[in-house]
PDB file of C-alpha atoms in Angstrom:
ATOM      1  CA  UNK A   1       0.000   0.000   0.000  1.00  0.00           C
ATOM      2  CA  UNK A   2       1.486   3.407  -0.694  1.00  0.00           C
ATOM      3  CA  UNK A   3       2.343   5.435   2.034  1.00  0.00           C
ATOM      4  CA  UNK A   4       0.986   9.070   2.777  1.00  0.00           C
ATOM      5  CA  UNK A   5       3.669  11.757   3.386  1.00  0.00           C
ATOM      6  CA  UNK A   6       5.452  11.526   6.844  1.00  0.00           C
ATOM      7  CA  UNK A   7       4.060  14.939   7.614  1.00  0.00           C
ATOM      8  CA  UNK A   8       0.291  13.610   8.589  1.00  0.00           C
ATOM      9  CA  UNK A   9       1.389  11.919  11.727  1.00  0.00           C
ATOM     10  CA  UNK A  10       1.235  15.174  13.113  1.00  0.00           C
ATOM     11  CA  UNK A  11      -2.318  15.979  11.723  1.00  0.00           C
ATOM     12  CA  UNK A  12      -5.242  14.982  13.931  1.00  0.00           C
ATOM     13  CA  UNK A  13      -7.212  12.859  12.559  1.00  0.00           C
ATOM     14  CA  UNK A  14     -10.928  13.758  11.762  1.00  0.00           C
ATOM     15  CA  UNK A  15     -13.714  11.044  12.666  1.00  0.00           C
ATOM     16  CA  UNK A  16     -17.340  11.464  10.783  1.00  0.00           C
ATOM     17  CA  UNK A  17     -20.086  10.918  13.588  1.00  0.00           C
ATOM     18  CA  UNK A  18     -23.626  10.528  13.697  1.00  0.00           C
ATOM     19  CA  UNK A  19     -25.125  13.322  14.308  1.00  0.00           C
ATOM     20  CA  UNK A  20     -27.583  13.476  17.712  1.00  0.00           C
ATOM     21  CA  UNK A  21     -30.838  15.555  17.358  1.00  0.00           C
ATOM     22  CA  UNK A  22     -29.292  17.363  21.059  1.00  0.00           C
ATOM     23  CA  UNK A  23     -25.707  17.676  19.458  1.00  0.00           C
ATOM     24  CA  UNK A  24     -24.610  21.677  18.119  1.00  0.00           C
ATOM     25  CA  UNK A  25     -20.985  22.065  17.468  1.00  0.00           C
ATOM     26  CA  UNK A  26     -20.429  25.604  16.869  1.00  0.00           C
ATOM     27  CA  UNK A  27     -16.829  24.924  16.210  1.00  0.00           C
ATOM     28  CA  UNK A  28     -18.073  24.080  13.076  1.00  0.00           C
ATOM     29  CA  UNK A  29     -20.246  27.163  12.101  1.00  0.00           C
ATOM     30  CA  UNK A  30     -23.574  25.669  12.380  1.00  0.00           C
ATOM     31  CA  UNK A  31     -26.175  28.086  13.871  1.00  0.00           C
ATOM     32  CA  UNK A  32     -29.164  26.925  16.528  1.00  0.00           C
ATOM     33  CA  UNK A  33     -31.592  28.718  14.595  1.00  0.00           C
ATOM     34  CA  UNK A  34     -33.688  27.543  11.540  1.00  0.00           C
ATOM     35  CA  UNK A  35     -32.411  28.112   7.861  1.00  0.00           C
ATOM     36  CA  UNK A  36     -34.661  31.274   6.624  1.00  0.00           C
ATOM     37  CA  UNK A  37     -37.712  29.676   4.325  1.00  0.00           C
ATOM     38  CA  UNK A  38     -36.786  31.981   1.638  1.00  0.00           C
ATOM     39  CA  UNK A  39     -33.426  30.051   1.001  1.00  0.00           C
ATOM     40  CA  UNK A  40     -35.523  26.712   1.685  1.00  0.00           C
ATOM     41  CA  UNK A  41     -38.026  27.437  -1.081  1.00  0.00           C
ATOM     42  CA  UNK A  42     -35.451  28.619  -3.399  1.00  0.00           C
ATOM     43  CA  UNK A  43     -32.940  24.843  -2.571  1.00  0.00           C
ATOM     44  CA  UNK A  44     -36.860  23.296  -3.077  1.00  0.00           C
ATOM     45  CA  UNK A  45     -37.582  24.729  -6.166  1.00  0.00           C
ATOM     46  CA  UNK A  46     -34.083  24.770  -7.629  1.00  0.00           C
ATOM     47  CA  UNK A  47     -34.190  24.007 -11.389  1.00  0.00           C
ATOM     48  CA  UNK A  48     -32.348  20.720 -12.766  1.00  0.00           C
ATOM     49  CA  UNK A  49     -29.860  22.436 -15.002  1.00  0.00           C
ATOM     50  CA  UNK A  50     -28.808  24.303 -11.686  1.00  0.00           C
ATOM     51  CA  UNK A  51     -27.710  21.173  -9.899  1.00  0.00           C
ATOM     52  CA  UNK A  52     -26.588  19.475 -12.770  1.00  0.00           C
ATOM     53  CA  UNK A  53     -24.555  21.771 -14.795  1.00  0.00           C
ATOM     54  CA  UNK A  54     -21.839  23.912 -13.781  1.00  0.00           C
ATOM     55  CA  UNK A  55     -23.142  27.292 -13.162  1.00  0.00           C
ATOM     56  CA  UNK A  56     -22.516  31.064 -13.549  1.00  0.00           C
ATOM     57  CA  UNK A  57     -21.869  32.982 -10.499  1.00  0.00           C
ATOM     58  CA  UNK A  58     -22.303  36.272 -13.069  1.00  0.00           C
ATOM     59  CA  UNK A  59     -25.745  37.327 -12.168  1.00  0.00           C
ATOM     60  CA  UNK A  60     -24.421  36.783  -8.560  1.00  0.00           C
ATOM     61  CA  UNK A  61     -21.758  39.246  -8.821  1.00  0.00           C
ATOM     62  CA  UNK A  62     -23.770  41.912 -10.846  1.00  0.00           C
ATOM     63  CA  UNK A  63     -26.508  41.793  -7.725  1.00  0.00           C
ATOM     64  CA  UNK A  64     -23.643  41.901  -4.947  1.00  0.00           C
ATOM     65  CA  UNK A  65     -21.527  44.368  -7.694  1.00  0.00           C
ATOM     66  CA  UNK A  66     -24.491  46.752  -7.140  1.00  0.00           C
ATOM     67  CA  UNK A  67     -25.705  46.531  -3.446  1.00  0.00           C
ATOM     68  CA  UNK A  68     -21.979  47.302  -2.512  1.00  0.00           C
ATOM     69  CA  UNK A  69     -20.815  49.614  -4.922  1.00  0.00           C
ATOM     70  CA  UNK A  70     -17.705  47.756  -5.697  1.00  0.00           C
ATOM     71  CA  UNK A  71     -16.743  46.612  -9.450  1.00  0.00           C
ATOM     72  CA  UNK A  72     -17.381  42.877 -10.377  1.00  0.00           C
ATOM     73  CA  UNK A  73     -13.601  42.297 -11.061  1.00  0.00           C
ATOM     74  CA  UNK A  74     -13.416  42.872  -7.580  1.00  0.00           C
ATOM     75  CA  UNK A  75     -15.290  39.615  -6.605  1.00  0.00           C
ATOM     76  CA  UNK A  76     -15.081  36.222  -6.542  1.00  0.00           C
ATOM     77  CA  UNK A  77     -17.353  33.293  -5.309  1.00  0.00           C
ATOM     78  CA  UNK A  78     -16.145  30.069  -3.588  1.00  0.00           C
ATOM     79  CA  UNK A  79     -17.862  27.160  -1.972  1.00  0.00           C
ATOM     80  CA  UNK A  80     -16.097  27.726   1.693  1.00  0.00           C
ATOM     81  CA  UNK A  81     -13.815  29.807   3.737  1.00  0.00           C
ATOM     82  CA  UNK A  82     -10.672  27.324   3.428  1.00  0.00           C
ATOM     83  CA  UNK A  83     -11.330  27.058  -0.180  1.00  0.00           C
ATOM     84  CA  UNK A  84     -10.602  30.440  -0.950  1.00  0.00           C
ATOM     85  CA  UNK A  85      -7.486  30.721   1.393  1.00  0.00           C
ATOM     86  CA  UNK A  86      -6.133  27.466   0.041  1.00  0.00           C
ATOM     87  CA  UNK A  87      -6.043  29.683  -3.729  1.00  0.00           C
ATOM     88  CA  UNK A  88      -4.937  32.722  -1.879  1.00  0.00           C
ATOM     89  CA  UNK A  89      -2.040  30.398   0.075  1.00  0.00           C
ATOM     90  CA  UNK A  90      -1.372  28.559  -3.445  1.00  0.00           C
ATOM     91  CA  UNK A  91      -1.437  31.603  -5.347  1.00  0.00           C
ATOM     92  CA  UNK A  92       0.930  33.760  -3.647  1.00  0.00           C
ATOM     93  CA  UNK A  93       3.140  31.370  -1.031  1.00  0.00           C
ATOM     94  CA  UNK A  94       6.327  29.992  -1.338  1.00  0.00           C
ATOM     95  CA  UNK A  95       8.081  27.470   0.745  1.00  0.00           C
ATOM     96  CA  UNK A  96       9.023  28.656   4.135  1.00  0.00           C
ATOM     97  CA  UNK A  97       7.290  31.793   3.346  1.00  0.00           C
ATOM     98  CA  UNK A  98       5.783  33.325   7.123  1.00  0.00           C
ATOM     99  CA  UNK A  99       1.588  33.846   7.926  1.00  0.00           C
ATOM    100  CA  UNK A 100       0.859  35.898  10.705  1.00  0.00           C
ATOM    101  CA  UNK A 101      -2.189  34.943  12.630  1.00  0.00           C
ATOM    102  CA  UNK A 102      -3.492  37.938  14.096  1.00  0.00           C
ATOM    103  CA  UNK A 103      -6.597  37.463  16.181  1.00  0.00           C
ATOM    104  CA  UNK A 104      -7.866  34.704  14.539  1.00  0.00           C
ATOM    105  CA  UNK A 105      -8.599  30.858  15.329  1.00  0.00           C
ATOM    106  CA  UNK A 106      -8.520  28.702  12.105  1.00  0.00           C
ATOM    107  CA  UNK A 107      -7.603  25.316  12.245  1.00  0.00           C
ATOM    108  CA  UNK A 108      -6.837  25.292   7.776  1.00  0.00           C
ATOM    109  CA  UNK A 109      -3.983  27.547   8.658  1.00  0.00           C
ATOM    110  CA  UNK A 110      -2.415  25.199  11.146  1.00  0.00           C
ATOM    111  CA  UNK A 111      -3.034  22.218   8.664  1.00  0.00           C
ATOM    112  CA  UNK A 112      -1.840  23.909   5.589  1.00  0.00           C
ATOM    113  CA  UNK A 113       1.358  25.491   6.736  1.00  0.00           C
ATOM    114  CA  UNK A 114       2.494  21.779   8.439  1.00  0.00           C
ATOM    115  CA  UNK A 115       1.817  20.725   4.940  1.00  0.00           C
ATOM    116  CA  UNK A 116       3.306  22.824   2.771  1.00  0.00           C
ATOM    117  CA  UNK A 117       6.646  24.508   4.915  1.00  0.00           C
ATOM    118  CA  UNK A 118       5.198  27.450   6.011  1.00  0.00           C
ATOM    119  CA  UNK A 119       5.634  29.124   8.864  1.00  0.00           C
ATOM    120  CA  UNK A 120       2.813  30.582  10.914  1.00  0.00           C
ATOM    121  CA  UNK A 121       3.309  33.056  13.467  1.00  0.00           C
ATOM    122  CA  UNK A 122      -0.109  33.507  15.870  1.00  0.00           C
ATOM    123  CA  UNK A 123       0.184  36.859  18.447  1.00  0.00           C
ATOM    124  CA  UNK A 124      -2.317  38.831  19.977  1.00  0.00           C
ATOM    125  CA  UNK A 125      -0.160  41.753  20.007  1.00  0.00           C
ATOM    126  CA  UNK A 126      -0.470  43.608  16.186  1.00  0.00           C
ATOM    127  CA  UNK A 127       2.643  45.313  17.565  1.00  0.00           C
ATOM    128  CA  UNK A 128       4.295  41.823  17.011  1.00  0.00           C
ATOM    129  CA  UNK A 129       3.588  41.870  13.284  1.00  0.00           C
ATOM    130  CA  UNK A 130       6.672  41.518  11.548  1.00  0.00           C
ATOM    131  CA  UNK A 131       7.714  43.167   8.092  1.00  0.00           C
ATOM    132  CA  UNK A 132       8.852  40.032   7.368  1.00  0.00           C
ATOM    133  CA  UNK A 133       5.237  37.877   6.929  1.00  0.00           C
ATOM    134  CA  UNK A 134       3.833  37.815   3.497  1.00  0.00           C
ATOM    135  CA  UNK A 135       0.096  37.346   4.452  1.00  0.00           C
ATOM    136  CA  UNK A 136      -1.111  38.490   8.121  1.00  0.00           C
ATOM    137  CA  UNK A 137      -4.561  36.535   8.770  1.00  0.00           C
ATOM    138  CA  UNK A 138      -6.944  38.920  10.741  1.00  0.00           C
ATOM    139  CA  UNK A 139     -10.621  37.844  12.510  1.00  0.00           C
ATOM    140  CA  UNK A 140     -12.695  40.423  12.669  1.00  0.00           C
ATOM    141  CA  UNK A 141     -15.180  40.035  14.574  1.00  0.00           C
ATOM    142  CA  UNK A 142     -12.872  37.317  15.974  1.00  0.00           C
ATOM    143  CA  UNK A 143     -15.016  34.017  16.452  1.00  0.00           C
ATOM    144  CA  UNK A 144     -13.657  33.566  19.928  1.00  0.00           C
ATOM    145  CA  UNK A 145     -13.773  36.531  21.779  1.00  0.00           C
ATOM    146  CA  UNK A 146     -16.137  39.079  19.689  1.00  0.00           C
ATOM    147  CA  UNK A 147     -13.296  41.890  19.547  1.00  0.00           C
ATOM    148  CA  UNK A 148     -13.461  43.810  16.138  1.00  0.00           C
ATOM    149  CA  UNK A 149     -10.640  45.619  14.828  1.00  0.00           C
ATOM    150  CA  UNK A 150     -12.154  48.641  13.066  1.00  0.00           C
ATOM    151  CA  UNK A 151     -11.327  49.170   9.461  1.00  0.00           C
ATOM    152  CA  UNK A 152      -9.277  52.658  10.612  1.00  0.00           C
ATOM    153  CA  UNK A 153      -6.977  50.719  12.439  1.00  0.00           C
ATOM    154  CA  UNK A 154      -6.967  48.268   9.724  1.00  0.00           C
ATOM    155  CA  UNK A 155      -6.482  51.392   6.885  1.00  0.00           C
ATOM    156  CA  UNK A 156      -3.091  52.158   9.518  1.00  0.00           C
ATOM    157  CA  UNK A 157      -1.608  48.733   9.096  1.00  0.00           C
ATOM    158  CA  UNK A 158      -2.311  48.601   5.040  1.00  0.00           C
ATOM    159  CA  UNK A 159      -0.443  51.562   5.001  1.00  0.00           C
ATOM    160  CA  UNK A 160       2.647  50.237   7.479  1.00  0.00           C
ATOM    161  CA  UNK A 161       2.990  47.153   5.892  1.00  0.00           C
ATOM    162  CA  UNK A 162       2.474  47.864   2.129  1.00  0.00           C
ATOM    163  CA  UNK A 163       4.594  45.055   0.918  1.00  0.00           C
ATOM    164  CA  UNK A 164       2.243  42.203   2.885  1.00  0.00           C
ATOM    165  CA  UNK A 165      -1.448  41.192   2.066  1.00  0.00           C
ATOM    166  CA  UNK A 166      -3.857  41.466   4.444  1.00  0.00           C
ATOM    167  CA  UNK A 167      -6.797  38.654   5.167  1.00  0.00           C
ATOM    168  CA  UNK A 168      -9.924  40.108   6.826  1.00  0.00           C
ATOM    169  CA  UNK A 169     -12.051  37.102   7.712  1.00  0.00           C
ATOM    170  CA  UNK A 170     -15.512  38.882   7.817  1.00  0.00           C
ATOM    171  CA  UNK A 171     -17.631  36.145   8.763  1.00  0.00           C
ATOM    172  CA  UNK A 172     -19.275  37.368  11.909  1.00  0.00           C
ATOM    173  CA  UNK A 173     -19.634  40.921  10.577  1.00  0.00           C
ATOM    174  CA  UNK A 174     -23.480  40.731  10.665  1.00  0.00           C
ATOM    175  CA  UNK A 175     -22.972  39.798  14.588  1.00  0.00           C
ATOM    176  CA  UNK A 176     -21.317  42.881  15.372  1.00  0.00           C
ATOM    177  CA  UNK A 177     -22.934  46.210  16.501  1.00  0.00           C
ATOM    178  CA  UNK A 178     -20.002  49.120  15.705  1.00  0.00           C
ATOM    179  CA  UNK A 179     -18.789  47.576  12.503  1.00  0.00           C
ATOM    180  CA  UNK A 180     -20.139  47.065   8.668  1.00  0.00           C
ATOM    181  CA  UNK A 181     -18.904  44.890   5.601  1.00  0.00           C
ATOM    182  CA  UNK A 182     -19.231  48.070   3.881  1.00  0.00           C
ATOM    183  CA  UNK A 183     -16.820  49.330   6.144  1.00  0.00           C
ATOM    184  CA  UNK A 184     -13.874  46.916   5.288  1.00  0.00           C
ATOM    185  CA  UNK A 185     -15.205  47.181   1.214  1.00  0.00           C
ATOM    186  CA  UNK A 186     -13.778  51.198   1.220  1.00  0.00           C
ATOM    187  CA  UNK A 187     -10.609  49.775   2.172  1.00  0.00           C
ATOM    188  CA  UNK A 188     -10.387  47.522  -1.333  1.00  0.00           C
ATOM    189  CA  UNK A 189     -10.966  50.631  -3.426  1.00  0.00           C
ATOM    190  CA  UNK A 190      -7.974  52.341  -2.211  1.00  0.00           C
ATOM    191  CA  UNK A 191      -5.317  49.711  -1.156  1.00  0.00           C
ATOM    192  CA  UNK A 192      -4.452  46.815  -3.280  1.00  0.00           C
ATOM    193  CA  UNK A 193      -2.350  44.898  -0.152  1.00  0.00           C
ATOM    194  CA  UNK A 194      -5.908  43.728   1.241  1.00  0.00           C
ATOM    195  CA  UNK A 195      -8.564  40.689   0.800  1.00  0.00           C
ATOM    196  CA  UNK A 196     -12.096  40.234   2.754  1.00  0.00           C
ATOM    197  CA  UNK A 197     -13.267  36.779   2.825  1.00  0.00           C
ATOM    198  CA  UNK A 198     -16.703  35.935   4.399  1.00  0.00           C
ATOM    199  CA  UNK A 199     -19.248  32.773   4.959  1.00  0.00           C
ATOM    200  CA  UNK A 200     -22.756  32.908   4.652  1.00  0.00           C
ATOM    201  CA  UNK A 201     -22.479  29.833   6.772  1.00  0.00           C
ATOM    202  CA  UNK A 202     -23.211  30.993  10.059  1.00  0.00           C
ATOM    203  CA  UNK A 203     -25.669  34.147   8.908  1.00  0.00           C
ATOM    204  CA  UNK A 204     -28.286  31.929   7.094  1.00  0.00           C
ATOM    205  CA  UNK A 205     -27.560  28.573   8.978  1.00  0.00           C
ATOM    206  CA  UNK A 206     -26.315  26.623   6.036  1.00  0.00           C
ATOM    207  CA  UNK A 207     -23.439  25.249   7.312  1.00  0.00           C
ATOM    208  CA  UNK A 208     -24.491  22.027   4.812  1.00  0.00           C
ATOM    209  CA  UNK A 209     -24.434  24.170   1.714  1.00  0.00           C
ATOM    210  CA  UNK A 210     -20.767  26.132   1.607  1.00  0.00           C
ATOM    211  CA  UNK A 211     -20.911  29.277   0.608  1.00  0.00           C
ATOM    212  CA  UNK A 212     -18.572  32.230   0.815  1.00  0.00           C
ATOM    213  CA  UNK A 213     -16.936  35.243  -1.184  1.00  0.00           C
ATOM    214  CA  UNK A 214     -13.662  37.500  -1.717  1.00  0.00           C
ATOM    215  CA  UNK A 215     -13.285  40.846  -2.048  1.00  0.00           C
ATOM    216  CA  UNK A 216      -9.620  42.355  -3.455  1.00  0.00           C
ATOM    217  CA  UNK A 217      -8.357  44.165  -5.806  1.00  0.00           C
ATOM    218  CA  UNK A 218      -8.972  43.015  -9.214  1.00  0.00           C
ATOM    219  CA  UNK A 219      -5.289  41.311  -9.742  1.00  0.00           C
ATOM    220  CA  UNK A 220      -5.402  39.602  -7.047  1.00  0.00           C
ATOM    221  CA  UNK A 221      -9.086  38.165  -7.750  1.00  0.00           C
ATOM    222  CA  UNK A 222      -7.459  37.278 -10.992  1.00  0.00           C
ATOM    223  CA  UNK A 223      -4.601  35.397  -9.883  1.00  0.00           C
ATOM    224  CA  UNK A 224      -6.720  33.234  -7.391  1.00  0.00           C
ATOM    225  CA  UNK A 225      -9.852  32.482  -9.679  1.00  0.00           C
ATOM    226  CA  UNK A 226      -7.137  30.721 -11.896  1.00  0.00           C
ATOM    227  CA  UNK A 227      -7.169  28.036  -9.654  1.00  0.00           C
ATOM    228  CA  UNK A 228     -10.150  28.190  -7.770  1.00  0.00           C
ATOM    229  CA  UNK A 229     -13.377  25.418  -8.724  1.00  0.00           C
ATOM    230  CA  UNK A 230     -16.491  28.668  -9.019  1.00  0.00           C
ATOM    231  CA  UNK A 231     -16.643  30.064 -12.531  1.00  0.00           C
TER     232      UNK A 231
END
Protein backbone atom coordinates (compact mmCIF):
# COMPACT_ATOMS: atom_id res chain seq x y z
CA UNK A 1 0.00 0.00 0.00
CA UNK A 2 1.49 3.41 -0.69
CA UNK A 3 2.34 5.43 2.03
CA UNK A 4 0.99 9.07 2.78
CA UNK A 5 3.67 11.76 3.39
CA UNK A 6 5.45 11.53 6.84
CA UNK A 7 4.06 14.94 7.61
CA UNK A 8 0.29 13.61 8.59
CA UNK A 9 1.39 11.92 11.73
CA UNK A 10 1.24 15.17 13.11
CA UNK A 11 -2.32 15.98 11.72
CA UNK A 12 -5.24 14.98 13.93
CA UNK A 13 -7.21 12.86 12.56
CA UNK A 14 -10.93 13.76 11.76
CA UNK A 15 -13.71 11.04 12.67
CA UNK A 16 -17.34 11.46 10.78
CA UNK A 17 -20.09 10.92 13.59
CA UNK A 18 -23.63 10.53 13.70
CA UNK A 19 -25.12 13.32 14.31
CA UNK A 20 -27.58 13.48 17.71
CA UNK A 21 -30.84 15.55 17.36
CA UNK A 22 -29.29 17.36 21.06
CA UNK A 23 -25.71 17.68 19.46
CA UNK A 24 -24.61 21.68 18.12
CA UNK A 25 -20.98 22.07 17.47
CA UNK A 26 -20.43 25.60 16.87
CA UNK A 27 -16.83 24.92 16.21
CA UNK A 28 -18.07 24.08 13.08
CA UNK A 29 -20.25 27.16 12.10
CA UNK A 30 -23.57 25.67 12.38
CA UNK A 31 -26.17 28.09 13.87
CA UNK A 32 -29.16 26.93 16.53
CA UNK A 33 -31.59 28.72 14.59
CA UNK A 34 -33.69 27.54 11.54
CA UNK A 35 -32.41 28.11 7.86
CA UNK A 36 -34.66 31.27 6.62
CA UNK A 37 -37.71 29.68 4.33
CA UNK A 38 -36.79 31.98 1.64
CA UNK A 39 -33.43 30.05 1.00
CA UNK A 40 -35.52 26.71 1.69
CA UNK A 41 -38.03 27.44 -1.08
CA UNK A 42 -35.45 28.62 -3.40
CA UNK A 43 -32.94 24.84 -2.57
CA UNK A 44 -36.86 23.30 -3.08
CA UNK A 45 -37.58 24.73 -6.17
CA UNK A 46 -34.08 24.77 -7.63
CA UNK A 47 -34.19 24.01 -11.39
CA UNK A 48 -32.35 20.72 -12.77
CA UNK A 49 -29.86 22.44 -15.00
CA UNK A 50 -28.81 24.30 -11.69
CA UNK A 51 -27.71 21.17 -9.90
CA UNK A 52 -26.59 19.47 -12.77
CA UNK A 53 -24.55 21.77 -14.79
CA UNK A 54 -21.84 23.91 -13.78
CA UNK A 55 -23.14 27.29 -13.16
CA UNK A 56 -22.52 31.06 -13.55
CA UNK A 57 -21.87 32.98 -10.50
CA UNK A 58 -22.30 36.27 -13.07
CA UNK A 59 -25.74 37.33 -12.17
CA UNK A 60 -24.42 36.78 -8.56
CA UNK A 61 -21.76 39.25 -8.82
CA UNK A 62 -23.77 41.91 -10.85
CA UNK A 63 -26.51 41.79 -7.73
CA UNK A 64 -23.64 41.90 -4.95
CA UNK A 65 -21.53 44.37 -7.69
CA UNK A 66 -24.49 46.75 -7.14
CA UNK A 67 -25.71 46.53 -3.45
CA UNK A 68 -21.98 47.30 -2.51
CA UNK A 69 -20.81 49.61 -4.92
CA UNK A 70 -17.71 47.76 -5.70
CA UNK A 71 -16.74 46.61 -9.45
CA UNK A 72 -17.38 42.88 -10.38
CA UNK A 73 -13.60 42.30 -11.06
CA UNK A 74 -13.42 42.87 -7.58
CA UNK A 75 -15.29 39.62 -6.60
CA UNK A 76 -15.08 36.22 -6.54
CA UNK A 77 -17.35 33.29 -5.31
CA UNK A 78 -16.15 30.07 -3.59
CA UNK A 79 -17.86 27.16 -1.97
CA UNK A 80 -16.10 27.73 1.69
CA UNK A 81 -13.82 29.81 3.74
CA UNK A 82 -10.67 27.32 3.43
CA UNK A 83 -11.33 27.06 -0.18
CA UNK A 84 -10.60 30.44 -0.95
CA UNK A 85 -7.49 30.72 1.39
CA UNK A 86 -6.13 27.47 0.04
CA UNK A 87 -6.04 29.68 -3.73
CA UNK A 88 -4.94 32.72 -1.88
CA UNK A 89 -2.04 30.40 0.08
CA UNK A 90 -1.37 28.56 -3.45
CA UNK A 91 -1.44 31.60 -5.35
CA UNK A 92 0.93 33.76 -3.65
CA UNK A 93 3.14 31.37 -1.03
CA UNK A 94 6.33 29.99 -1.34
CA UNK A 95 8.08 27.47 0.74
CA UNK A 96 9.02 28.66 4.13
CA UNK A 97 7.29 31.79 3.35
CA UNK A 98 5.78 33.33 7.12
CA UNK A 99 1.59 33.85 7.93
CA UNK A 100 0.86 35.90 10.70
CA UNK A 101 -2.19 34.94 12.63
CA UNK A 102 -3.49 37.94 14.10
CA UNK A 103 -6.60 37.46 16.18
CA UNK A 104 -7.87 34.70 14.54
CA UNK A 105 -8.60 30.86 15.33
CA UNK A 106 -8.52 28.70 12.10
CA UNK A 107 -7.60 25.32 12.24
CA UNK A 108 -6.84 25.29 7.78
CA UNK A 109 -3.98 27.55 8.66
CA UNK A 110 -2.42 25.20 11.15
CA UNK A 111 -3.03 22.22 8.66
CA UNK A 112 -1.84 23.91 5.59
CA UNK A 113 1.36 25.49 6.74
CA UNK A 114 2.49 21.78 8.44
CA UNK A 115 1.82 20.72 4.94
CA UNK A 116 3.31 22.82 2.77
CA UNK A 117 6.65 24.51 4.91
CA UNK A 118 5.20 27.45 6.01
CA UNK A 119 5.63 29.12 8.86
CA UNK A 120 2.81 30.58 10.91
CA UNK A 121 3.31 33.06 13.47
CA UNK A 122 -0.11 33.51 15.87
CA UNK A 123 0.18 36.86 18.45
CA UNK A 124 -2.32 38.83 19.98
CA UNK A 125 -0.16 41.75 20.01
CA UNK A 126 -0.47 43.61 16.19
CA UNK A 127 2.64 45.31 17.57
CA UNK A 128 4.30 41.82 17.01
CA UNK A 129 3.59 41.87 13.28
CA UNK A 130 6.67 41.52 11.55
CA UNK A 131 7.71 43.17 8.09
CA UNK A 132 8.85 40.03 7.37
CA UNK A 133 5.24 37.88 6.93
CA UNK A 134 3.83 37.82 3.50
CA UNK A 135 0.10 37.35 4.45
CA UNK A 136 -1.11 38.49 8.12
CA UNK A 137 -4.56 36.53 8.77
CA UNK A 138 -6.94 38.92 10.74
CA UNK A 139 -10.62 37.84 12.51
CA UNK A 140 -12.70 40.42 12.67
CA UNK A 141 -15.18 40.03 14.57
CA UNK A 142 -12.87 37.32 15.97
CA UNK A 143 -15.02 34.02 16.45
CA UNK A 144 -13.66 33.57 19.93
CA UNK A 145 -13.77 36.53 21.78
CA UNK A 146 -16.14 39.08 19.69
CA UNK A 147 -13.30 41.89 19.55
CA UNK A 148 -13.46 43.81 16.14
CA UNK A 149 -10.64 45.62 14.83
CA UNK A 150 -12.15 48.64 13.07
CA UNK A 151 -11.33 49.17 9.46
CA UNK A 152 -9.28 52.66 10.61
CA UNK A 153 -6.98 50.72 12.44
CA UNK A 154 -6.97 48.27 9.72
CA UNK A 155 -6.48 51.39 6.88
CA UNK A 156 -3.09 52.16 9.52
CA UNK A 157 -1.61 48.73 9.10
CA UNK A 158 -2.31 48.60 5.04
CA UNK A 159 -0.44 51.56 5.00
CA UNK A 160 2.65 50.24 7.48
CA UNK A 161 2.99 47.15 5.89
CA UNK A 162 2.47 47.86 2.13
CA UNK A 163 4.59 45.06 0.92
CA UNK A 164 2.24 42.20 2.88
CA UNK A 165 -1.45 41.19 2.07
CA UNK A 166 -3.86 41.47 4.44
CA UNK A 167 -6.80 38.65 5.17
CA UNK A 168 -9.92 40.11 6.83
CA UNK A 169 -12.05 37.10 7.71
CA UNK A 170 -15.51 38.88 7.82
CA UNK A 171 -17.63 36.15 8.76
CA UNK A 172 -19.27 37.37 11.91
CA UNK A 173 -19.63 40.92 10.58
CA UNK A 174 -23.48 40.73 10.66
CA UNK A 175 -22.97 39.80 14.59
CA UNK A 176 -21.32 42.88 15.37
CA UNK A 177 -22.93 46.21 16.50
CA UNK A 178 -20.00 49.12 15.70
CA UNK A 179 -18.79 47.58 12.50
CA UNK A 180 -20.14 47.07 8.67
CA UNK A 181 -18.90 44.89 5.60
CA UNK A 182 -19.23 48.07 3.88
CA UNK A 183 -16.82 49.33 6.14
CA UNK A 184 -13.87 46.92 5.29
CA UNK A 185 -15.20 47.18 1.21
CA UNK A 186 -13.78 51.20 1.22
CA UNK A 187 -10.61 49.77 2.17
CA UNK A 188 -10.39 47.52 -1.33
CA UNK A 189 -10.97 50.63 -3.43
CA UNK A 190 -7.97 52.34 -2.21
CA UNK A 191 -5.32 49.71 -1.16
CA UNK A 192 -4.45 46.81 -3.28
CA UNK A 193 -2.35 44.90 -0.15
CA UNK A 194 -5.91 43.73 1.24
CA UNK A 195 -8.56 40.69 0.80
CA UNK A 196 -12.10 40.23 2.75
CA UNK A 197 -13.27 36.78 2.83
CA UNK A 198 -16.70 35.93 4.40
CA UNK A 199 -19.25 32.77 4.96
CA UNK A 200 -22.76 32.91 4.65
CA UNK A 201 -22.48 29.83 6.77
CA UNK A 202 -23.21 30.99 10.06
CA UNK A 203 -25.67 34.15 8.91
CA UNK A 204 -28.29 31.93 7.09
CA UNK A 205 -27.56 28.57 8.98
CA UNK A 206 -26.32 26.62 6.04
CA UNK A 207 -23.44 25.25 7.31
CA UNK A 208 -24.49 22.03 4.81
CA UNK A 209 -24.43 24.17 1.71
CA UNK A 210 -20.77 26.13 1.61
CA UNK A 211 -20.91 29.28 0.61
CA UNK A 212 -18.57 32.23 0.81
CA UNK A 213 -16.94 35.24 -1.18
CA UNK A 214 -13.66 37.50 -1.72
CA UNK A 215 -13.29 40.85 -2.05
CA UNK A 216 -9.62 42.35 -3.46
CA UNK A 217 -8.36 44.17 -5.81
CA UNK A 218 -8.97 43.02 -9.21
CA UNK A 219 -5.29 41.31 -9.74
CA UNK A 220 -5.40 39.60 -7.05
CA UNK A 221 -9.09 38.17 -7.75
CA UNK A 222 -7.46 37.28 -10.99
CA UNK A 223 -4.60 35.40 -9.88
CA UNK A 224 -6.72 33.23 -7.39
CA UNK A 225 -9.85 32.48 -9.68
CA UNK A 226 -7.14 30.72 -11.90
CA UNK A 227 -7.17 28.04 -9.65
CA UNK A 228 -10.15 28.19 -7.77
CA UNK A 229 -13.38 25.42 -8.72
CA UNK A 230 -16.49 28.67 -9.02
CA UNK A 231 -16.64 30.06 -12.53
Amino acid sequence: MIKPRKILEEIKEKKSQEKKDWRLKLDENENIYACPQSIVSIVRNAKEADICQVSSCAELIKKFSKKYSIEENNILFSNDINEILRNIFDGYLEKEDIITCFKTNLDFINNYTLINDIKVLKTDDVGQLQKEAKIVCISTPNDITGEVIKASYVENLLKEFSETLFILDCTYINFALNSTLEDYIELIKNYDNVAIIKSFEKDFAMVGVGFAFALANGEIINNISKISFVD
